[in-house]
Short mmCIF file of C-alpha atoms in Angstrom, two decimals:
data_model
loop_
_atom_site.label_atom_id
_atom_site.label_comp_id
_atom_site.label_asym_id
_atom_site.label_seq_id
_atom_site.Cartn_x
_atom_site.Cartn_y
_atom_site.Cartn_z
CA ASP A 1 -0.01 0.00 0.00
CA ALA A 2 1.09 3.55 -0.72
CA LYS A 3 2.36 5.38 2.34
CA THR A 4 1.48 8.80 0.98
CA THR A 5 -1.72 10.72 0.37
CA GLN A 6 -2.25 13.55 -2.06
CA PRO A 7 -5.21 15.62 -3.26
CA PRO A 8 -6.60 14.10 -6.47
CA SER A 9 -6.46 17.30 -8.50
CA MET A 10 -5.26 20.90 -8.52
CA ASP A 11 -5.38 23.85 -10.87
CA CYS A 12 -2.71 26.47 -11.30
CA ALA A 13 -2.46 29.57 -13.45
CA GLU A 14 0.35 29.67 -15.97
CA GLY A 15 3.34 31.57 -14.62
CA ARG A 16 2.30 31.18 -11.02
CA ALA A 17 3.87 28.83 -8.49
CA ALA A 18 2.27 25.42 -8.15
CA ASN A 19 2.40 24.02 -4.62
CA LEU A 20 1.57 20.33 -4.43
CA PRO A 21 1.12 18.87 -0.93
CA CYS A 22 1.78 15.32 0.24
CA ASN A 23 1.13 13.64 3.56
CA HIS A 24 3.47 10.84 4.59
CA SER A 25 2.98 10.57 8.33
CA THR A 26 3.95 6.90 8.52
CA ILE A 27 7.34 6.93 6.83
CA SER A 28 10.30 6.12 9.00
CA GLY A 29 13.29 8.30 9.68
CA ASN A 30 15.53 6.88 6.96
CA GLU A 31 12.97 6.67 4.16
CA TYR A 32 13.29 9.14 1.34
CA VAL A 33 10.41 10.99 -0.27
CA TYR A 34 10.42 10.96 -4.08
CA TRP A 35 8.44 13.04 -6.51
CA TYR A 36 7.72 11.94 -10.05
CA ARG A 37 5.36 13.19 -12.71
CA GLN A 38 3.68 11.40 -15.56
CA ILE A 39 2.52 13.00 -18.72
CA HIS A 40 -0.08 11.05 -20.64
CA SER A 41 1.18 7.79 -22.14
CA GLN A 42 4.75 8.26 -20.95
CA GLY A 43 6.81 6.73 -18.18
CA PRO A 44 7.13 8.64 -14.90
CA GLN A 45 9.76 11.37 -14.93
CA TYR A 46 11.91 11.99 -11.86
CA ILE A 47 11.59 15.44 -10.33
CA ILE A 48 13.30 15.53 -6.96
CA HIS A 49 13.76 13.59 -3.75
CA GLY A 50 14.71 14.35 -0.17
CA LEU A 51 15.13 12.93 3.29
CA LYS A 52 15.11 15.71 5.89
CA ASN A 53 16.45 18.90 4.37
CA ASN A 54 14.73 21.02 1.79
CA GLU A 55 15.97 20.39 -1.71
CA THR A 56 16.07 22.42 -4.91
CA ASN A 57 17.03 21.61 -8.45
CA GLU A 58 16.41 23.04 -11.89
CA MET A 59 12.88 21.63 -11.98
CA ALA A 60 11.46 22.20 -8.53
CA SER A 61 11.87 22.71 -4.81
CA LEU A 62 10.94 20.23 -2.13
CA ILE A 63 9.98 21.46 1.30
CA ILE A 64 9.85 18.77 4.00
CA THR A 65 8.36 19.57 7.39
CA GLU A 66 10.60 19.16 10.39
CA ASP A 67 8.56 16.22 11.68
CA ARG A 68 8.74 14.66 8.15
CA LYS A 69 5.02 13.98 8.15
CA SER A 70 4.40 16.02 5.06
CA SER A 71 6.11 17.75 2.19
CA THR A 72 5.34 20.22 -0.59
CA LEU A 73 6.60 20.19 -4.13
CA ILE A 74 6.94 23.67 -5.58
CA LEU A 75 7.08 24.40 -9.28
CA PRO A 76 8.10 28.06 -9.13
CA HIS A 77 6.71 29.22 -12.49
CA ALA A 78 4.29 26.67 -13.86
CA THR A 79 3.94 26.34 -17.62
CA LEU A 80 1.34 24.53 -19.69
CA ARG A 81 3.85 21.72 -20.18
CA ASP A 82 3.81 21.08 -16.44
CA THR A 83 0.27 19.70 -16.74
CA ALA A 84 0.67 16.11 -15.56
CA VAL A 85 -0.06 13.69 -12.74
CA TYR A 86 2.38 14.23 -9.87
CA TYR A 87 3.23 11.36 -7.57
CA CYS A 88 4.72 11.62 -4.10
CA ILE A 89 6.21 8.27 -3.14
CA SER A 90 8.32 6.64 -0.46
CA PRO A 91 9.93 3.25 -0.99
CA ASN A 92 8.59 0.24 0.87
CA ALA A 93 10.68 -2.55 2.32
CA GLY A 94 12.75 -4.00 -0.46
CA ASN A 95 13.10 -0.58 -2.04
CA MET A 96 9.80 -0.97 -3.90
CA LEU A 97 8.01 2.12 -5.12
CA THR A 98 4.24 1.77 -4.68
CA PHE A 99 2.21 4.45 -6.37
CA GLY A 100 -0.87 6.10 -4.90
CA GLY A 101 -3.35 8.08 -6.94
CA GLY A 102 -1.19 11.16 -7.35
CA THR A 103 -2.34 14.72 -8.00
CA ARG A 104 -3.55 15.71 -11.44
CA LEU A 105 -2.18 19.23 -11.95
CA MET A 106 -3.85 21.31 -14.60
CA VAL A 107 -1.97 24.45 -15.58
CA LYS A 108 -4.32 26.91 -17.19
CA PRO A 109 -3.47 29.89 -19.40
CA GLY B 1 21.78 10.99 -15.61
CA ALA B 2 20.48 7.45 -15.38
CA VAL B 3 18.69 6.24 -18.48
CA VAL B 4 16.38 3.27 -18.89
CA SER B 5 15.43 2.11 -22.36
CA GLN B 6 12.22 0.14 -22.83
CA HIS B 7 11.36 -1.59 -26.07
CA PRO B 8 9.06 -1.83 -27.91
CA SER B 9 7.07 1.33 -27.22
CA ARG B 10 3.97 -0.08 -28.84
CA VAL B 11 2.92 -3.57 -29.85
CA ILE B 12 -0.23 -5.10 -31.25
CA CYS B 13 -0.54 -8.87 -31.11
CA LYS B 14 -3.12 -11.53 -31.72
CA SER B 15 -4.84 -13.27 -28.85
CA GLY B 16 -2.94 -16.39 -27.79
CA THR B 17 0.49 -15.17 -28.83
CA SER B 18 3.33 -14.19 -26.50
CA VAL B 19 4.95 -10.79 -26.32
CA LYS B 20 8.34 -9.88 -24.89
CA ILE B 21 9.17 -6.45 -23.52
CA GLU B 22 12.76 -5.45 -22.79
CA CYS B 23 14.02 -3.03 -20.19
CA ARG B 24 17.67 -1.94 -20.25
CA SER B 25 19.62 0.33 -17.95
CA LEU B 26 21.99 2.12 -20.30
CA ASP B 27 24.50 3.81 -18.06
CA PHE B 28 24.27 2.08 -14.70
CA GLN B 29 23.99 -1.40 -13.25
CA ALA B 30 20.53 -2.05 -11.93
CA THR B 31 20.49 -4.32 -8.91
CA THR B 32 16.72 -4.28 -8.91
CA MET B 33 14.14 -3.78 -11.64
CA PHE B 34 10.43 -3.37 -11.28
CA TRP B 35 7.51 -3.98 -13.62
CA TYR B 36 4.30 -2.00 -13.48
CA ARG B 37 1.01 -2.10 -15.31
CA GLN B 38 -1.24 0.89 -15.82
CA PHE B 39 -4.82 0.88 -17.01
CA PRO B 40 -6.44 4.03 -18.46
CA LYS B 41 -6.95 6.81 -15.90
CA GLN B 42 -5.45 4.67 -13.14
CA SER B 43 -2.20 4.79 -11.25
CA LEU B 44 0.72 2.44 -11.77
CA MET B 45 0.30 -0.98 -10.21
CA LEU B 46 3.40 -2.87 -9.21
CA MET B 47 3.45 -6.33 -10.77
CA ALA B 48 6.79 -7.73 -9.73
CA THR B 49 10.26 -7.01 -8.45
CA SER B 50 13.29 -8.70 -9.93
CA ASN B 51 16.87 -8.88 -8.76
CA GLU B 52 19.66 -9.93 -11.06
CA GLY B 53 20.23 -13.66 -11.04
CA SER B 54 17.26 -14.56 -8.85
CA LYS B 55 13.59 -15.29 -9.32
CA ALA B 56 11.19 -12.40 -9.46
CA THR B 57 8.89 -11.60 -6.58
CA TYR B 58 5.32 -11.16 -7.77
CA GLU B 59 2.66 -9.02 -6.16
CA GLN B 60 -0.51 -10.65 -4.98
CA GLY B 61 -2.87 -11.41 -7.81
CA VAL B 62 -0.22 -11.35 -10.54
CA GLU B 63 0.13 -14.69 -12.31
CA LYS B 64 3.78 -15.63 -12.50
CA ASP B 65 3.13 -18.20 -15.24
CA LYS B 66 1.53 -15.55 -17.40
CA PHE B 67 3.93 -12.69 -16.76
CA LEU B 68 7.38 -14.23 -17.05
CA ILE B 69 10.20 -12.06 -15.82
CA ASN B 70 13.85 -12.67 -16.51
CA HIS B 71 16.61 -10.53 -15.05
CA ALA B 72 19.63 -12.17 -16.59
CA SER B 73 22.11 -9.35 -16.16
CA LEU B 74 22.55 -6.13 -14.24
CA THR B 75 21.42 -4.14 -17.26
CA LEU B 76 18.58 -6.16 -18.74
CA SER B 77 15.21 -7.42 -17.55
CA THR B 78 12.50 -8.84 -19.77
CA LEU B 79 8.78 -9.27 -19.25
CA THR B 80 7.05 -11.87 -21.39
CA VAL B 81 3.27 -11.87 -21.52
CA ALA B 82 2.45 -15.48 -22.30
CA SER B 83 -0.63 -16.38 -24.32
CA ALA B 84 -1.88 -12.83 -24.25
CA HIS B 85 -5.59 -12.07 -24.16
CA PRO B 86 -7.48 -8.82 -24.73
CA GLU B 87 -7.72 -8.20 -20.98
CA ASP B 88 -3.92 -8.06 -20.88
CA SER B 89 -4.02 -4.94 -23.04
CA SER B 90 -2.42 -2.23 -20.93
CA PHE B 91 0.51 0.14 -20.54
CA TYR B 92 3.52 -1.70 -19.12
CA ILE B 93 6.34 0.27 -17.50
CA CYS B 94 9.65 -0.85 -16.10
CA SER B 95 11.82 0.85 -13.52
CA ALA B 96 15.39 0.25 -12.44
CA THR B 97 17.46 1.22 -9.45
CA ARG B 98 21.06 0.76 -8.48
CA ASP B 99 20.22 1.32 -4.87
CA GLY B 100 17.04 2.83 -3.48
CA ASN B 101 18.87 5.87 -2.24
CA TYR B 102 20.21 6.59 -5.72
CA GLY B 103 16.73 6.93 -7.10
CA TYR B 104 14.56 5.09 -9.56
CA THR B 105 14.54 5.55 -13.29
CA PHE B 106 11.56 4.60 -15.41
CA GLY B 107 11.32 3.41 -18.96
CA SER B 108 9.07 5.14 -21.45
CA GLY B 109 6.50 2.36 -21.29
CA THR B 110 5.05 -0.19 -23.71
CA ARG B 111 1.50 0.05 -24.97
CA LEU B 112 0.27 -3.51 -25.48
CA THR B 113 -2.91 -4.10 -27.45
CA VAL B 114 -4.15 -7.68 -27.80
CA VAL B 115 -6.70 -8.20 -30.56
#
């Protein structure tokens, strides 16, 4: 079973920041949080991952709460091409990635 | 960065035939590979986990005699759908990891249509 929960859908205006929340209250202290996105009929694309500290790369920022029970993926300037399903995931035992429903982000002009 | 190549991207086959899908890690050695299936408008469902040189571990409800997985080397895993039927039509995706902490890379997926 997925250890994360996300809202099923979100809208964002083009050019604005998209903030996608994820709850992962049951993950243990050494389990990473990964974010992927999937555009229709393609394989999931890696975005970012983190353990305790906030992370930033060329695609996004990841803010993890101090208690590690939740995190937020931030796309600083969303474009139409960012429309996709975003998955927040934490590996299970055996390093398996089990996907939940994800958040369908719709970026609107 | 890590690249996983999945082939073919699309295949149409007749009912009763077998189909093989390949998943290759191009620039790293994958200790573990995963196979997923995705139906329209649904999330990815893990089918099985395979480690190089050992038998795959199948998720509950996945028929191991129908979905044959071979992980013969650290860079190649194959999924064979044996005696495919229309209900096996789906989007199949592989993933590979060197170590969980190094991240997971996904293939581009294979659209299987059984007619």
